[in-house]
Amino acid sequence: MDSMTSPATQATRGPVTRKDVARYAGVSTAVVSYVVNGGPKKVAPATEAKVQDAIRVLGYRPNAAARALKLGSSETLGLVVPDISNPFFSLFSHAVEDAAAELGYALVLSNSDGNLAKERRNIRNLAARQVDGVLLASVLFEPDLEVLETADIPSVLLNQERDAPGFNSIGVDLAAGARMAVEHLISHGHTNIGLAMGTNVSGNTDGREVGWREALQDAGLPEGPIVYHPFTRPGGYLAGQRLLASVNRPTAIFATSDMQAIGLLRAVHEAGLSIPGEIAVASFDGSAESEYSWPPLTTVEQPVAVMAEAAVAALVGASRGEKPQHRIFPTKLHIRQSCGCP
Ligand code: RIB
């Protein structure tokens, strides 16, 4: 024990350092870093246990700020999402955290609550904390790029259908995904398909509305009723109530997110109508909720894990001076029961 530092002797010597932990555990300081930072190199479980034990016994608390100064990097990324209570964004955040950890970065998450002023504040806040980059899923369909430019920090736009020149962006072809869902409802014989369209603060048109309209036009069908409400469960509930009350009541509804579809299912059940017998439903996102609703939702899945990896890689690339890119990923239709399939 002579060469090791005991908690008692440490008290007289000042803060415990990484070197102390390394000496106590009998490993190099690099190995201590890998354990503390969760990478970038893997550590054998037995070695990790020794290091964790040393950390506990010595009461070591890594000093992230000092480390950031030394490396010129906080090894932290910031993620801003519009609404973390939307299962799509919880899934996305989890995938981003995993992808960031793979590359040795920790993640700081902030939620804008659908509020543009809060989104701007969140970005400034993250930049002030010297994160190495920001991943932004904006509350706007066309994000406010000025705040990112002013913050002068590498960034990637998520949930982004359109190219924003000069910026890295990642998204899916929303119109193509919506077409797939509506064409599937048409294949069940529906000729009056309504749309529960999610809204955001800017009021821009989202590709899902375009895809719904194109699928109907191509099939020679008239547009069914459209209602606009937020991308929330209550938004979907209200949309359902209004669509069911319309003079020209649809026999099928496309909801632009799973979360809206959950609210919509409740409105249809409350109206005493059967799904899919009297009202067929299809939605968008492919979140876990879609699988466990009743009936399970036919939904267009967004490839969240692949997009998260691409986004983190783009961010790291941006900090190395790589040219910005706009990348669009394909969606996939998950056929379950809400559409009328067995
Ligand atoms: O921002 C709301 C919606 O847009 C999410 O539910 C997801 O569909 C995203 O693309």
PDB file of N, CA and C and ligand atoms in Angstrom, residues 82 86 88-89 138 141 159 172 174 206 208 231 256-259 284-285 302, ligand 1:
ATOM      1  N   PRO A  82     -37.191  19.739 -30.672  1.00  0.00           N
ATOM      2  CA  PRO A  82     -38.376  20.564 -30.416  1.00  0.00           C
ATOM      3  C   PRO A  82     -39.200  20.081 -29.238  1.00  0.00           C
ATOM      4  N   ASN A  86     -42.085  13.792 -27.506  1.00  0.00           N
ATOM      5  CA  ASN A  86     -42.459  13.082 -28.730  1.00  0.00           C
ATOM      6  C   ASN A  86     -41.550  11.844 -28.835  1.00  0.00           C
ATOM      7  N   PHE A  88     -40.659  10.047 -31.072  1.00  0.00           N
ATOM      8  CA  PHE A  88     -39.708  10.080 -32.194  1.00  0.00           C
ATOM      9  C   PHE A  88     -38.420  10.778 -31.761  1.00  0.00           C
ATOM     10  N   PHE A  89     -38.551  11.900 -31.036  1.00  0.00           N
ATOM     11  CA  PHE A  89     -37.344  12.616 -30.630  1.00  0.00           C
ATOM     12  C   PHE A  89     -36.635  11.937 -29.453  1.00  0.00           C
ATOM     13  N   SER A 138     -35.033  21.547 -35.518  1.00  0.00           N
ATOM     14  CA  SER A 138     -35.667  22.833 -35.224  1.00  0.00           C
ATOM     15  C   SER A 138     -37.173  22.723 -35.031  1.00  0.00           C
ATOM     16  N   PHE A 141     -39.895  24.195 -39.886  1.00  0.00           N
ATOM     17  CA  PHE A 141     -39.544  23.306 -40.996  1.00  0.00           C
ATOM     18  C   PHE A 141     -38.294  23.861 -41.697  1.00  0.00           C
ATOM     19  N   ASN A 159     -33.840  16.216 -39.010  1.00  0.00           N
ATOM     20  CA  ASN A 159     -35.252  16.285 -39.363  1.00  0.00           C
ATOM     21  C   ASN A 159     -35.451  17.321 -40.464  1.00  0.00           C
ATOM     22  N   VAL A 172     -35.376  12.748 -44.070  1.00  0.00           N
ATOM     23  CA  VAL A 172     -35.953  11.729 -44.946  1.00  0.00           C
ATOM     24  C   VAL A 172     -36.781  12.436 -46.006  1.00  0.00           C
ATOM     25  N   LEU A 174     -39.877  13.164 -46.905  1.00  0.00           N
ATOM     26  CA  LEU A 174     -41.191  13.123 -46.248  1.00  0.00           C
ATOM     27  C   LEU A 174     -42.305  12.878 -47.259  1.00  0.00           C
ATOM     28  N   ASP A 206     -45.186  21.089 -45.046  1.00  0.00           N
ATOM     29  CA  ASP A 206     -44.303  19.949 -44.820  1.00  0.00           C
ATOM     30  C   ASP A 206     -44.515  18.987 -45.986  1.00  0.00           C
ATOM     31  N   ARG A 208     -45.016  15.989 -46.134  1.00  0.00           N
ATOM     32  CA  ARG A 208     -46.033  14.946 -45.951  1.00  0.00           C
ATOM     33  C   ARG A 208     -47.368  15.367 -46.560  1.00  0.00           C
ATOM     34  N   PHE A 231     -48.156  18.613 -33.723  1.00  0.00           N
ATOM     35  CA  PHE A 231     -47.641  17.238 -33.721  1.00  0.00           C
ATOM     36  C   PHE A 231     -47.669  16.680 -32.296  1.00  0.00           C
ATOM     37  N   THR A 256     -49.754  12.598 -39.720  1.00  0.00           N
ATOM     38  CA  THR A 256     -48.363  12.844 -40.097  1.00  0.00           C
ATOM     39  C   THR A 256     -47.339  12.484 -39.014  1.00  0.00           C
ATOM     40  N   SER A 257     -47.784  11.998 -37.863  1.00  0.00           N
ATOM     41  CA  SER A 257     -46.829  11.433 -36.898  1.00  0.00           C
ATOM     42  C   SER A 257     -47.557  10.393 -36.037  1.00  0.00           C
ATOM     43  N   ASP A 258     -46.780   9.473 -35.476  1.00  0.00           N
ATOM     44  CA  ASP A 258     -47.374   8.442 -34.615  1.00  0.00           C
ATOM     45  C   ASP A 258     -48.068   9.080 -33.416  1.00  0.00           C
ATOM     46  N   MET A 259     -47.442  10.132 -32.894  1.00  0.00           N
ATOM     47  CA  MET A 259     -47.989  10.729 -31.685  1.00  0.00           C
ATOM     48  C   MET A 259     -49.381  11.317 -31.962  1.00  0.00           C
ATOM     49  N   PHE A 284     -46.855   8.118 -39.371  1.00  0.00           N
ATOM     50  CA  PHE A 284     -45.484   8.387 -39.784  1.00  0.00           C
ATOM     51  C   PHE A 284     -44.574   8.395 -38.567  1.00  0.00           C
ATOM     52  N   ASP A 285     -43.417   7.838 -38.647  1.00  0.00           N
ATOM     53  CA  ASP A 285     -42.314   7.868 -37.652  1.00  0.00           C
ATOM     54  C   ASP A 285     -41.785   6.477 -37.334  1.00  0.00           C
ATOM     55  N   GLN A 302     -38.950   6.090 -39.933  1.00  0.00           N
ATOM     56  CA  GLN A 302     -37.749   6.878 -40.252  1.00  0.00           C
ATOM     57  C   GLN A 302     -36.536   6.119 -39.687  1.00  0.00           C
TER      58      GLN A 302
HETATM   59  O1  RIB B   1     -41.493  17.511 -35.460  1.00  0.00           O
HETATM   60  C1  RIB B   1     -42.559  16.690 -35.480  1.00  0.00           C
HETATM   61  C2  RIB B   1     -42.460  15.525 -36.385  1.00  0.00           C
HETATM   62  O2  RIB B   1     -41.516  15.728 -37.421  1.00  0.00           O
HETATM   63  C3  RIB B   1     -41.989  14.263 -35.699  1.00  0.00           C
HETATM   64  O3  RIB B   1     -42.994  13.521 -35.104  1.00  0.00           O
HETATM   65  C4  RIB B   1     -41.369  13.530 -36.805  1.00  0.00           C
HETATM   66  O4  RIB B   1     -42.349  13.015 -37.651  1.00  0.00           O
HETATM   67  C5  RIB B   1     -40.643  14.616 -37.473  1.00  0.00           C
HETATM   68  O5  RIB B   1     -40.256  14.296 -38.774  1.00  0.00           O
END
